[in-house]
Coordinates of C-alpha atoms in Angstrom, one line a residue:
X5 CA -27.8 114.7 52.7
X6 CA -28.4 116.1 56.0
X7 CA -28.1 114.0 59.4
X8 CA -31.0 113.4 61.1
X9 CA -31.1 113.9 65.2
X10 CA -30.8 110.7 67.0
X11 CA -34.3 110.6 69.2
X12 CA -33.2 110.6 72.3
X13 CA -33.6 107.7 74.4
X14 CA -35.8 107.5 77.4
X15 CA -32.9 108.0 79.6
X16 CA -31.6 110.8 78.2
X17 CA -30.7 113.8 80.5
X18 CA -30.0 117.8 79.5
X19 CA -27.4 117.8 82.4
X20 CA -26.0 114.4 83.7
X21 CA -23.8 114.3 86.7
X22 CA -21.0 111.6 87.7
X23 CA -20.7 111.0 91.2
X24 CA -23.2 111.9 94.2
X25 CA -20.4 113.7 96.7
X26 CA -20.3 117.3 97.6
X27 CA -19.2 118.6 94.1
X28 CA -22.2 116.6 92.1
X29 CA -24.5 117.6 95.2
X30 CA -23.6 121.2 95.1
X31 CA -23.6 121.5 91.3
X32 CA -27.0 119.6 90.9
X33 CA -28.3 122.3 93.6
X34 CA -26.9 125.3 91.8
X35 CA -28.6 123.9 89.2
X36 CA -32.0 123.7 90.6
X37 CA -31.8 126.8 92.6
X38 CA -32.0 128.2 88.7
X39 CA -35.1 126.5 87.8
X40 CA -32.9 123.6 85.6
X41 CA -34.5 120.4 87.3
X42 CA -33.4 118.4 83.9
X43 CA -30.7 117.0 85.7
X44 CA -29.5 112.8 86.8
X45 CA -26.8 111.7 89.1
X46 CA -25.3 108.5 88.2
X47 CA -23.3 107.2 91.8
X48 CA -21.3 103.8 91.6
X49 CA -21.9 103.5 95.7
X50 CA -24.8 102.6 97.6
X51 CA -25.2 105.7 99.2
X52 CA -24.6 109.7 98.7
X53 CA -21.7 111.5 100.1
X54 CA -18.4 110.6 98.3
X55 CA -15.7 111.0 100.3
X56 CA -18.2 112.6 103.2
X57 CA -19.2 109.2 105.0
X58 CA -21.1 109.4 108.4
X59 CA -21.8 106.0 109.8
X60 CA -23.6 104.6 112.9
X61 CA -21.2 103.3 115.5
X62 CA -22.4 101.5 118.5
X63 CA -24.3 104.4 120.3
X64 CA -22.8 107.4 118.3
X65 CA -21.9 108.5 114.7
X66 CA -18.4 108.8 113.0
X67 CA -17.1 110.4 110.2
X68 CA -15.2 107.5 108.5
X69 CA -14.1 110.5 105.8
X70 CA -13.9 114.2 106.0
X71 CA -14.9 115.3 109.5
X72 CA -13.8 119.1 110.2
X73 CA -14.7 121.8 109.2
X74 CA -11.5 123.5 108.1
X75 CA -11.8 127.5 108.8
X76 CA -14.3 130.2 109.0
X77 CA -13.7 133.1 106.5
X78 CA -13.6 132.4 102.8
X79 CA -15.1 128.9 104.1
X80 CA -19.0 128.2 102.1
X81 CA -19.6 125.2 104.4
X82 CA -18.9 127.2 107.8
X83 CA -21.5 130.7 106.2
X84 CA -24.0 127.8 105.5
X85 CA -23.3 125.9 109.1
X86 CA -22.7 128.4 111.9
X87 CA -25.5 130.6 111.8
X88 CA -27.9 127.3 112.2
X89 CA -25.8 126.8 115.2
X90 CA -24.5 123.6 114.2
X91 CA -20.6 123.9 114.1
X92 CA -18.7 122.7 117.7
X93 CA -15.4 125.1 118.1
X94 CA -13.7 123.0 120.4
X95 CA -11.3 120.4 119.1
X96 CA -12.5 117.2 120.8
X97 CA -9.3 114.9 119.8
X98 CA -6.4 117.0 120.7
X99 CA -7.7 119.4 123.9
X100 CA -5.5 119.0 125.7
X101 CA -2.2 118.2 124.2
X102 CA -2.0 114.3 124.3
X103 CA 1.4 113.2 125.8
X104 CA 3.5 111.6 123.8
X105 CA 4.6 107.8 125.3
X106 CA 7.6 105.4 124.6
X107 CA 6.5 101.7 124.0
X108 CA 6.8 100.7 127.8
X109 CA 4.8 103.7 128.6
X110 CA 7.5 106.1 129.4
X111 CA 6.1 109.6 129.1
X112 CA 8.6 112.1 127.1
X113 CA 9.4 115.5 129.2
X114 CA 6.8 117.7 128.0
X115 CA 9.1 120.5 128.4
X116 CA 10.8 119.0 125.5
X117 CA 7.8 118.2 123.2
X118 CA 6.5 122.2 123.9
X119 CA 9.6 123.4 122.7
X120 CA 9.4 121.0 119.5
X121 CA 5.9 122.0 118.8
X122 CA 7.0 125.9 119.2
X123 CA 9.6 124.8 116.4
X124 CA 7.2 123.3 114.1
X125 CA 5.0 126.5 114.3
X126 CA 7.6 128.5 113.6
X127 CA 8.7 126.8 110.5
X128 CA 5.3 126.1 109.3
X129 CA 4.7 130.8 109.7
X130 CA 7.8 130.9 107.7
X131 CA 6.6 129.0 104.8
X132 CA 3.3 130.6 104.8
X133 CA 5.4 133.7 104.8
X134 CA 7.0 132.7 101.5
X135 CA 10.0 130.9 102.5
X136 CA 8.8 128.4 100.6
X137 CA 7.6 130.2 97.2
X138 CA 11.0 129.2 94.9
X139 CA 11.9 125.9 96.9
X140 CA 12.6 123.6 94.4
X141 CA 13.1 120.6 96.6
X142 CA 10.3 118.5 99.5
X143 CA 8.7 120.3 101.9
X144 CA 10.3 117.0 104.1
X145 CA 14.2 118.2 102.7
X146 CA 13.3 122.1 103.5
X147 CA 11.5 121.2 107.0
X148 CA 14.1 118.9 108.3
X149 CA 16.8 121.9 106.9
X150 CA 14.7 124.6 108.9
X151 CA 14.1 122.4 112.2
X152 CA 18.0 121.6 112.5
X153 CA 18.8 125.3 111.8
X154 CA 16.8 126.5 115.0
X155 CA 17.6 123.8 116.7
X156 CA 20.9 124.9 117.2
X157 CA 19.3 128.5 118.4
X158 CA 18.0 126.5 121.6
X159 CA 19.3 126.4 125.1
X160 CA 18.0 123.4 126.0
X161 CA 17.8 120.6 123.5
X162 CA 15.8 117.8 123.7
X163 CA 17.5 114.0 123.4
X164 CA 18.7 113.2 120.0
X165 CA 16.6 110.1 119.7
X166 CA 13.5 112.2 121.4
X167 CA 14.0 114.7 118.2
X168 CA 14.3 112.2 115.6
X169 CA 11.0 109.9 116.9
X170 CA 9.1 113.1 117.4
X171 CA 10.2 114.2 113.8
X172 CA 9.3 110.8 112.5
X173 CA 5.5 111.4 114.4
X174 CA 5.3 114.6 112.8
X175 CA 5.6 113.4 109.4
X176 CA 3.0 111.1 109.8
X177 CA 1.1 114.5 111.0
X178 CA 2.0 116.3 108.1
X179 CA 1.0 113.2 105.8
X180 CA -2.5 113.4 106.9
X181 CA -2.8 116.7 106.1
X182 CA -2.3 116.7 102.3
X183 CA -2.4 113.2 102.1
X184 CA 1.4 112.2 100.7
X185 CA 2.9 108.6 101.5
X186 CA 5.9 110.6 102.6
X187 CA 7.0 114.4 103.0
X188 CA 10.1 114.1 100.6
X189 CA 7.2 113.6 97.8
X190 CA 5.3 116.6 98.5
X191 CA 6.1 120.1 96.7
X192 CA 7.8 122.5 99.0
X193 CA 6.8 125.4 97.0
X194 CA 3.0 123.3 96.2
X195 CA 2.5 123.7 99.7
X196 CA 2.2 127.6 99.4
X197 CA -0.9 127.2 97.0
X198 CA -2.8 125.5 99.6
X199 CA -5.0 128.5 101.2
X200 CA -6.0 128.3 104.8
X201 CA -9.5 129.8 105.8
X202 CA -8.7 132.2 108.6
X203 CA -10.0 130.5 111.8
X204 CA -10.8 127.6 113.6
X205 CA -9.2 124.8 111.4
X206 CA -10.8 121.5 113.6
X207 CA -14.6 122.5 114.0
X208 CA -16.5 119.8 114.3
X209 CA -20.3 119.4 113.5
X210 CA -22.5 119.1 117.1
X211 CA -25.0 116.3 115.7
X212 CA -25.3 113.9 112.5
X213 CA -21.5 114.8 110.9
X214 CA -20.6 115.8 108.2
X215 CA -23.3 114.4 106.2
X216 CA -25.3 117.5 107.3
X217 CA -23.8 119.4 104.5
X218 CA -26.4 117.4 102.2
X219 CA -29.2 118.7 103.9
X220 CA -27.7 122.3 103.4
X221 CA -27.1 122.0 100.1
X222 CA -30.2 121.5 99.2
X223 CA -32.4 123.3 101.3
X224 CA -33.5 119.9 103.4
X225 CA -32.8 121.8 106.7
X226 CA -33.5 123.3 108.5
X227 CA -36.5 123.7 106.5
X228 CA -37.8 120.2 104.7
X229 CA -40.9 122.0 102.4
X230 CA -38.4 123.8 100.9
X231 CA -35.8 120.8 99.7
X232 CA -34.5 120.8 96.3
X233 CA -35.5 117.9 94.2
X234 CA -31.8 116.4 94.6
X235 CA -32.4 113.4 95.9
X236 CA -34.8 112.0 93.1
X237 CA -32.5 112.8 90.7
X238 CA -30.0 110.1 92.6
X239 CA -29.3 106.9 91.0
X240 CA -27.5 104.6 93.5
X241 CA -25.4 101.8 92.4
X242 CA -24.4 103.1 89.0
X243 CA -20.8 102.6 88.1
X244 CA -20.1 104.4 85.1
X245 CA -17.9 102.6 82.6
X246 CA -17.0 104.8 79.7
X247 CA -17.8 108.3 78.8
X248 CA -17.8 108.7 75.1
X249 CA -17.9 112.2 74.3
X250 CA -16.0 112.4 70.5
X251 CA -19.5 112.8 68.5
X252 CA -21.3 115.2 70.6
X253 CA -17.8 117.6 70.9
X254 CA -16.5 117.4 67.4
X255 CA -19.8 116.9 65.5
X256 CA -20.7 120.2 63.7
X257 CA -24.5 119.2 63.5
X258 CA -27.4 121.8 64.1
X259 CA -31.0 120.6 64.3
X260 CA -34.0 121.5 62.4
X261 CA -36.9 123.5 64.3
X262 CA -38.9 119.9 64.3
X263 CA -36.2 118.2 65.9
X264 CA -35.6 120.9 68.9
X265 CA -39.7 120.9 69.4
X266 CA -39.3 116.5 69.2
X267 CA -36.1 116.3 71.5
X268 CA -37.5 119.3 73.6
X269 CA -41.3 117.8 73.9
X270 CA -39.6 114.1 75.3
X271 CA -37.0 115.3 77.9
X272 CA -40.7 117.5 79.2
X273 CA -42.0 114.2 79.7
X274 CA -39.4 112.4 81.0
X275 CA -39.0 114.9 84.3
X276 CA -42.9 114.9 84.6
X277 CA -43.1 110.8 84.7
X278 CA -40.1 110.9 87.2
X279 CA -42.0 113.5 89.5
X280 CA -44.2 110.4 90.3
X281 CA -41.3 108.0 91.1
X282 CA -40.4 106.5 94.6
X283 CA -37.0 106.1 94.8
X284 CA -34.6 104.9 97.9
X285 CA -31.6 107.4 98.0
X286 CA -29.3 106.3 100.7
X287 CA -28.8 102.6 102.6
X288 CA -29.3 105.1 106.0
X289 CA -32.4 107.0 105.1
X290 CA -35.6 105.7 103.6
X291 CA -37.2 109.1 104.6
X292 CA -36.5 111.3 101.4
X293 CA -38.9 114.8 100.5
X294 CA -40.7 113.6 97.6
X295 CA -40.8 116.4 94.5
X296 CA -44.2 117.7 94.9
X297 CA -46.4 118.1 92.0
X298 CA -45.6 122.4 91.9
X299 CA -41.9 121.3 91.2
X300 CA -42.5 118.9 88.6
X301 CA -44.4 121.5 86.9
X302 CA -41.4 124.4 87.5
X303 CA -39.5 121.7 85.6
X304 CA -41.6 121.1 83.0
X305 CA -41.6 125.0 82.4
X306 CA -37.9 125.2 82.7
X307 CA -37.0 122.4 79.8
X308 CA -40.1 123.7 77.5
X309 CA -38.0 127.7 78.4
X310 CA -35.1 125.7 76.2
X311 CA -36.7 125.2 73.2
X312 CA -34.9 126.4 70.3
X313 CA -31.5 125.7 71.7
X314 CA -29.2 124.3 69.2
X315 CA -28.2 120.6 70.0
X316 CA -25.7 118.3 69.2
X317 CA -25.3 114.3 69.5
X318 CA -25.3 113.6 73.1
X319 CA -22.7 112.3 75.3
X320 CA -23.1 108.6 75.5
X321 CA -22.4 106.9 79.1
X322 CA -22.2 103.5 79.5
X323 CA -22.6 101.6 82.6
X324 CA -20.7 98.5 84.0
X325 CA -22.8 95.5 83.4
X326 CA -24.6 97.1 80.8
X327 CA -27.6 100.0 80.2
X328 CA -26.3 103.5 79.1
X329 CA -27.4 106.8 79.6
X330 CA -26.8 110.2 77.1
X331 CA -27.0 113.8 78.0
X332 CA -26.3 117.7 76.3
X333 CA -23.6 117.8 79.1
X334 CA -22.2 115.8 81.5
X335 CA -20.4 117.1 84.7
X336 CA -17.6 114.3 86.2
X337 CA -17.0 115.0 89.8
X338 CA -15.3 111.5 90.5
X339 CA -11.9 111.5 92.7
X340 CA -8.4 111.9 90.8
X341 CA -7.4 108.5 92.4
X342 CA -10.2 107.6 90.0
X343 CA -8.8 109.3 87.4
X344 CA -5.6 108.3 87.8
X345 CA -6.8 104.2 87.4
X346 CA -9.5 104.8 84.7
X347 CA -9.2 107.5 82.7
X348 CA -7.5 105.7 80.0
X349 CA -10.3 103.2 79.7
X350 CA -13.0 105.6 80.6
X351 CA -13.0 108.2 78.1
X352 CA -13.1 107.7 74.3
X353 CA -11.6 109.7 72.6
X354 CA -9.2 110.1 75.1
X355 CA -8.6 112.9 77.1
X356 CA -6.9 115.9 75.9
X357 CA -2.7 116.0 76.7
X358 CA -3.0 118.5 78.9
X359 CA -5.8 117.3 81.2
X360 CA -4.1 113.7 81.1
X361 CA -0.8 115.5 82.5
X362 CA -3.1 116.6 85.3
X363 CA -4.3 113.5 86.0
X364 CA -1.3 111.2 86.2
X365 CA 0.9 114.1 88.3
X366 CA -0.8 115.8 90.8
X367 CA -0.7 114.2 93.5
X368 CA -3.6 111.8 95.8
X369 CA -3.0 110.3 99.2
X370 CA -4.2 107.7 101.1
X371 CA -5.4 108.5 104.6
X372 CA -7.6 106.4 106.4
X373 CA -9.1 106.7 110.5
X374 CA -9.8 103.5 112.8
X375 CA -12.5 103.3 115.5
X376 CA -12.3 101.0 118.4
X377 CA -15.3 100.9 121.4
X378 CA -14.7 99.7 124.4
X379 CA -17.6 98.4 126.8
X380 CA -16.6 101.3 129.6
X381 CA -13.7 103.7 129.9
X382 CA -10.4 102.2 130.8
X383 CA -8.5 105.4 130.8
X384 CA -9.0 108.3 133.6
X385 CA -11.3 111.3 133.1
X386 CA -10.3 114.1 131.2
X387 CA -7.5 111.9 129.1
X388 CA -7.5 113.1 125.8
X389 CA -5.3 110.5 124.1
X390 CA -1.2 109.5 123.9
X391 CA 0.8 109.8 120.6
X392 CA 3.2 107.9 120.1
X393 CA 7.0 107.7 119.7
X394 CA 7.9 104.6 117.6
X395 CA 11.2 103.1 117.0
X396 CA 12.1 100.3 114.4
X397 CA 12.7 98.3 117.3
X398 CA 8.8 98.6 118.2
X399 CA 8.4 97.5 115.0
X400 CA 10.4 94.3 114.6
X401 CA 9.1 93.0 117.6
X402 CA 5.6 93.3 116.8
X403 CA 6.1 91.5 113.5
X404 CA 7.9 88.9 115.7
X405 CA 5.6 88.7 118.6
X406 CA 1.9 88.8 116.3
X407 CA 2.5 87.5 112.7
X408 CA -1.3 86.9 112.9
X409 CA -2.0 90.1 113.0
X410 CA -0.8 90.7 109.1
X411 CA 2.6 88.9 108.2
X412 CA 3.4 92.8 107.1
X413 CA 2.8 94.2 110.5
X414 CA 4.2 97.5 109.1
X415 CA 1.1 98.9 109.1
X416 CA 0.8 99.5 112.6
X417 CA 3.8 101.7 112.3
X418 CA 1.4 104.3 110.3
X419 CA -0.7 105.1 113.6
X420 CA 0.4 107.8 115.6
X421 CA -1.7 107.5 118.6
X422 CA -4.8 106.6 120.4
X423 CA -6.8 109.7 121.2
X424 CA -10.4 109.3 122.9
X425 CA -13.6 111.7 121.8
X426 CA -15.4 113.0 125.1
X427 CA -18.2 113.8 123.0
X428 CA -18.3 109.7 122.0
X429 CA -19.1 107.7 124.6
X430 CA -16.1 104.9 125.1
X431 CA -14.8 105.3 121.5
X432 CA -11.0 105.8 120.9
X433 CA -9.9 107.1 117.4
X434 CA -7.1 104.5 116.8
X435 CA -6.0 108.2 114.7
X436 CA -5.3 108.2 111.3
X437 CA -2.8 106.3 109.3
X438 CA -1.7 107.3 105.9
X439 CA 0.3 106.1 102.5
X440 CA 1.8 102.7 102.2
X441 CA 0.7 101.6 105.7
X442 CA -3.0 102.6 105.1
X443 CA -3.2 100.7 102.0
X444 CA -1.8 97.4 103.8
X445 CA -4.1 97.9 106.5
X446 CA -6.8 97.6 104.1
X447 CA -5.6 94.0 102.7
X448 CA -6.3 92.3 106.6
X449 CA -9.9 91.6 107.7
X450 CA -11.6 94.1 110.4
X451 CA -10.5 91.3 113.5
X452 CA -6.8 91.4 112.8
X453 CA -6.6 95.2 112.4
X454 CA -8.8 95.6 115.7
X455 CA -6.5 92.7 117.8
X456 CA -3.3 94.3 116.3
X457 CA -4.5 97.7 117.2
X458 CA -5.3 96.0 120.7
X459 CA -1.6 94.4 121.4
X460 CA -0.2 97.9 119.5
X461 CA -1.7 99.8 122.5
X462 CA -0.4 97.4 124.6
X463 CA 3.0 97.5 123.6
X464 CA 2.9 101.9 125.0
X465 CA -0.2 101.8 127.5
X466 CA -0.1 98.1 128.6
X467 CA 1.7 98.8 131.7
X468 CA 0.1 101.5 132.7
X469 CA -3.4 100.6 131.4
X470 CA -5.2 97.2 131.9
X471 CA -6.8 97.4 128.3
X472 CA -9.5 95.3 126.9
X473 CA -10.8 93.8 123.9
X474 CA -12.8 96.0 121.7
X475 CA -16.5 95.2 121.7
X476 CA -16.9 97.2 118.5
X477 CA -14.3 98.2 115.5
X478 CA -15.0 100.2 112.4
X479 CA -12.5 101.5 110.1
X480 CA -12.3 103.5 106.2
X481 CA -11.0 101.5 103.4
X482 CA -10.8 104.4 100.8
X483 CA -7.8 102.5 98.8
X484 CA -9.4 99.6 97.8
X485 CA -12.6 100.7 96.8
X486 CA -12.7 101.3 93.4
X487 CA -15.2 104.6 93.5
X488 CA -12.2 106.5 95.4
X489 CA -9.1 104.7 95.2
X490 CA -7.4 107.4 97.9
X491 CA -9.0 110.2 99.8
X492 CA -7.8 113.6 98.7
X493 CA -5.2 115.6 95.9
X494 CA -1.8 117.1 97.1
X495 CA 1.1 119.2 94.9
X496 CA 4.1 116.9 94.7
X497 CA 7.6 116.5 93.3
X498 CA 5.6 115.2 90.3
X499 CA 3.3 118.0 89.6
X500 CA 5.8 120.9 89.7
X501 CA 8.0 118.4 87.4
X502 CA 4.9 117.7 85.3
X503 CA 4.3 121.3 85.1
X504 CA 0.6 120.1 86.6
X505 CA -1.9 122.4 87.7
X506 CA -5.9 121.7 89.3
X507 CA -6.7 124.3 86.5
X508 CA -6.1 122.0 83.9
X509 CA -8.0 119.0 85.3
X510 CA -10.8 121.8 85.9
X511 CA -10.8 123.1 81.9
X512 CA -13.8 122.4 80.5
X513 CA -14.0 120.4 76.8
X514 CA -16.2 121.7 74.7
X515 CA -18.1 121.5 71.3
X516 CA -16.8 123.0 68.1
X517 CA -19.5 125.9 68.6
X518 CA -18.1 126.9 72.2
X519 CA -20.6 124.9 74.4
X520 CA -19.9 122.3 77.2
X521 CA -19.9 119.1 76.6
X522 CA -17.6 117.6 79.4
X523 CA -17.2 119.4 82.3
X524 CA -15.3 118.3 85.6
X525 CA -15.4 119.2 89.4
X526 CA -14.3 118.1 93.0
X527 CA -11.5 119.0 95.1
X528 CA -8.6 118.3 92.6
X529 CA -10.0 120.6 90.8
X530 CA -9.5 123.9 92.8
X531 CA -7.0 125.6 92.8
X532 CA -6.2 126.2 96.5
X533 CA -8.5 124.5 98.4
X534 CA -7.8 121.1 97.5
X535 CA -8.5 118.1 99.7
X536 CA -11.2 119.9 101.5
X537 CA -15.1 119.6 101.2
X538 CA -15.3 123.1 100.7
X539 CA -13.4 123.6 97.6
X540 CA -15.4 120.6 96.6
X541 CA -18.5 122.3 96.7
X542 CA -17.2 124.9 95.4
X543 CA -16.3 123.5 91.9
X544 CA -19.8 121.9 91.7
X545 CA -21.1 125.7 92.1
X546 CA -18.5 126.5 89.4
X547 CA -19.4 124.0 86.6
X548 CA -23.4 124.8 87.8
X549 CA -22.9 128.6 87.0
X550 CA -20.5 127.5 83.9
X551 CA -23.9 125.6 82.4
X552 CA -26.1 128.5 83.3
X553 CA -24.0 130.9 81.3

């Protein structure tokens, strides 16, 4: 007896896409770009972006995630940026060099930092050189190796404890880069997959962050009548609960003529009906293009164009608190730090070996930024910021002195300076602060981490600095929300152990006739321009054209 087709529901979708960040934006655009508008977003947040996250702050606007633009050449979100004129080439934390300050306020000899810094450069050539290509070891072990060695080359060496506090400020440099809680856990060699776009590595965006890259995705600027439907395809505040995929892959069920015209003829309607939807897309911005009538129809045309194609049982996705939603295909784009907590739970059957080794040994760091803003400038004009040289001793006596502050006052040791943004009225970036001490942060309310940041300043600047309470304090807590758990992937120890490679979270799983059925994309998933909003879109374009094939 043959199987009948299960009707699809009113909620089924031809493409359906987890997650609303730059992959799921960039996919769903590739998408539509080629006349395939049969498309829904599912996003757990109350918002779009991800990991991109521009907020209002007092007077201005801060990136609470990704905020450069990393590169020029090779870089798809600098060819869609610069010639709109909207890219910034100066690097407004760290022009000028900040100095670097002992608590007390002693300034270190910059003589002595610049010949550090030349080090660090040097070292950091040589491994893009391939110093680094059959280092078995850290990139911390092979760094500290290399900065000892040349060193010794020097006439002048700086003050033994000047080297080792520098080093220790230049790890928590390194660690917001790719995002490891330490740089004895990162891959020495995985560092040499990592490619660098050729350029300016810090641009900045002149107006509205990051969250620009939306409206260039789809078309919204810099010219609105021509916006892709995106946005009405959004549905905010949809956490996904389990993807169950077994049927659809592993079912070897064709249907009959009547069913493609039944199943074809309802997904037709289903875009058309939506067309006359209002929908809120983001908690910022009520003003979304509506689809006009001209696009409903192109989609219309588009799904009637794929009649005839040979189905199988959807994908069934299930939402927390209930409701579900099927689909031909369905393209994840959620973080690995997502993966890494729910993939178990969220996938049934579960996930093939390989893809699971991916998920559980690359690596995903924690980085978060802090904002404080101060009623008027307490530092000179033309300060760009202090870094800082911590000792343990700093640290004991600030667990002593303000227990109120968090009984694990540790987490202040993650911050590295206080550097001020020209282009943002009275705002100082409190800097970032990554891996253990970034996920403590984020267990302490937003008044104990902006008074601790207040008497941590204190402790380097307050002699030289009358400094005073914050009137405003905004900070990212990527850790303990559940849609991201981190920030962004890295190679480690693990992953070259592991044998774990981003192509093997990118592989596609697909039906027994050769056809996607799960597909998966975001920065993990590239393989050398992890962690970085470009290689997220990227992927989303990657799985897009992967459908359209």
């Amino acid at each position: 007896m043959r199987i009948r087709a299960v009707r699809a529901p009113s909620n089924h979708s031809r493409i359906l896409i987890i997650g609303a960040g730059a992959a799921g934006y960039a996919a769903a655009s590739r998408l539509m770009e080629n006349n395939v508008f049969d498309v829904t977003i599912l996003e757990a947040e109350p918002r779009i972006g991800g990991r991109v996250n521009t907020v209002r702050f007092a007077e201005n606007i801060v990136d609470l995630g990704a905020e450069w633009v990393h590169g020029e050449v090779g870089n798809v979100v600098y060819e869609m940026a610069e010639p709109l004129e909207l890219l910034d080439h100066t690097n407004r934390y760290l022009t000028p060099t900040p100095a670097f300050v002992w608590s007390g306020g002693a300034v270190a000899d910059p003589d002595d930092i610049e010949l550090m810094f030349n080090l660090t450069e040097e070292i950091r050539d040589a491994g893009k050189e391939g110093q680094l290509a059959n280092y078995t070891g850290s990139y911390g072990e092979w760094f500290l190796e290399q900065f000892s060695q040349r060193l010794l080359t020097v006439e002048r060496r700086p003050p033994a404890e000047l080297v080792d506090r520098f080093l220790g400020w230049f790890e928590k440099e390194t660690g917001f880069y790719d995002g490891s809680d330490t740089w004895f856990s990162t891959s020495g060699r995985g560092i040499t997959v990592y490619k660098e776009c050729d350029g300016n590595l810090a641009l900045a965006w002149k107006r509205n962050g990051y969250r620009s890259v939306f409206d260039l995705l789809t078309k919204r600027f810099p010219n609105p009548a021509q916006e892709l439907p995106v946005r009405r395809r959004v549905l905010l505040n949809h956490e996904v609960s389990a993807i169950r995929w077994g049927e659809r892959v592993y079912s070897s069920w064709r249907p009959s003529q009547e069913d493609n015209e039944v199943h074809s003829a309802q997904r037709h309607n289903e875009v058309t009906e939506a067309a006359d939807e209002d929908m809120m897309y983001t908690t910022e911005d009520a003003g979304a293009v509506t689809e006009t009538a001209t696009e409903a129809t192109e989609a219309g045309e588009a799904l009637q164009s794929d009649q005839g194609r040979a189905a199988s049982p959807p994908v069934v996705v299930e939402l927390t608190g209930g409701g579900r939603y099927t689909a031909d295909i369905v393209l994840v784009t959620v973080s690995l730090g997502v993966l890494k907590h729910s993939a178990q739970a969220l996938f049934d059957p579960p996930l093939p070996e390989r893809k699971m080794n991916a998920v559980q040994n690359l690596g995903f760091g924690q980085v978060n930024k802090l904002f404080m803003y101060f009623s008027e400038p307490w530092w000179p004009s033309g300060l760009s910021g202090y870094s800082v040289l911590v000792t343990g001793e700093d640290l004991e006596e600030f667990k002593r002195k303000y227990p109120v502050y968090g009984k694990q006052g540790h987490w202040v040791h993650g911050l590295s300076g206080f550097y001020i943004d020209e282009h943002r009225p009275n705002v100082v970036l409190m800097d970032w602060i990554v891996g253990e001490p970034a996920r403590v942060m984020e267990l302490y309310s937003d008044y104990q981490i902006m008074m601790g940041c207040k008497k941590w300043l204190e402790m380097f600047l307050g002699q030289n600095y009358s400094i005073p309470v914050p009137i405003g304090f905004t900070r990212s807590k990527w850790w303990s929300n559940p849609h991201f758990k981190g920030s962004y992937s890295f190679r480690s120890l693990d992953s070259d152990r592991a044998d774990a490679w981003a192509a093997h979270l990118a592989e596609p799983i697909l039906d027994v006739h050769g056809e996607p059925a799960v597909l998966f994309a975001g920065e993990a998933t590239h393989d050398y321009y992890y962690s970085t909003v470009h290689g997220a879109i990227e992927t989303g374009w990657r799985e897009a054209d992967r459908i359209l094939k």
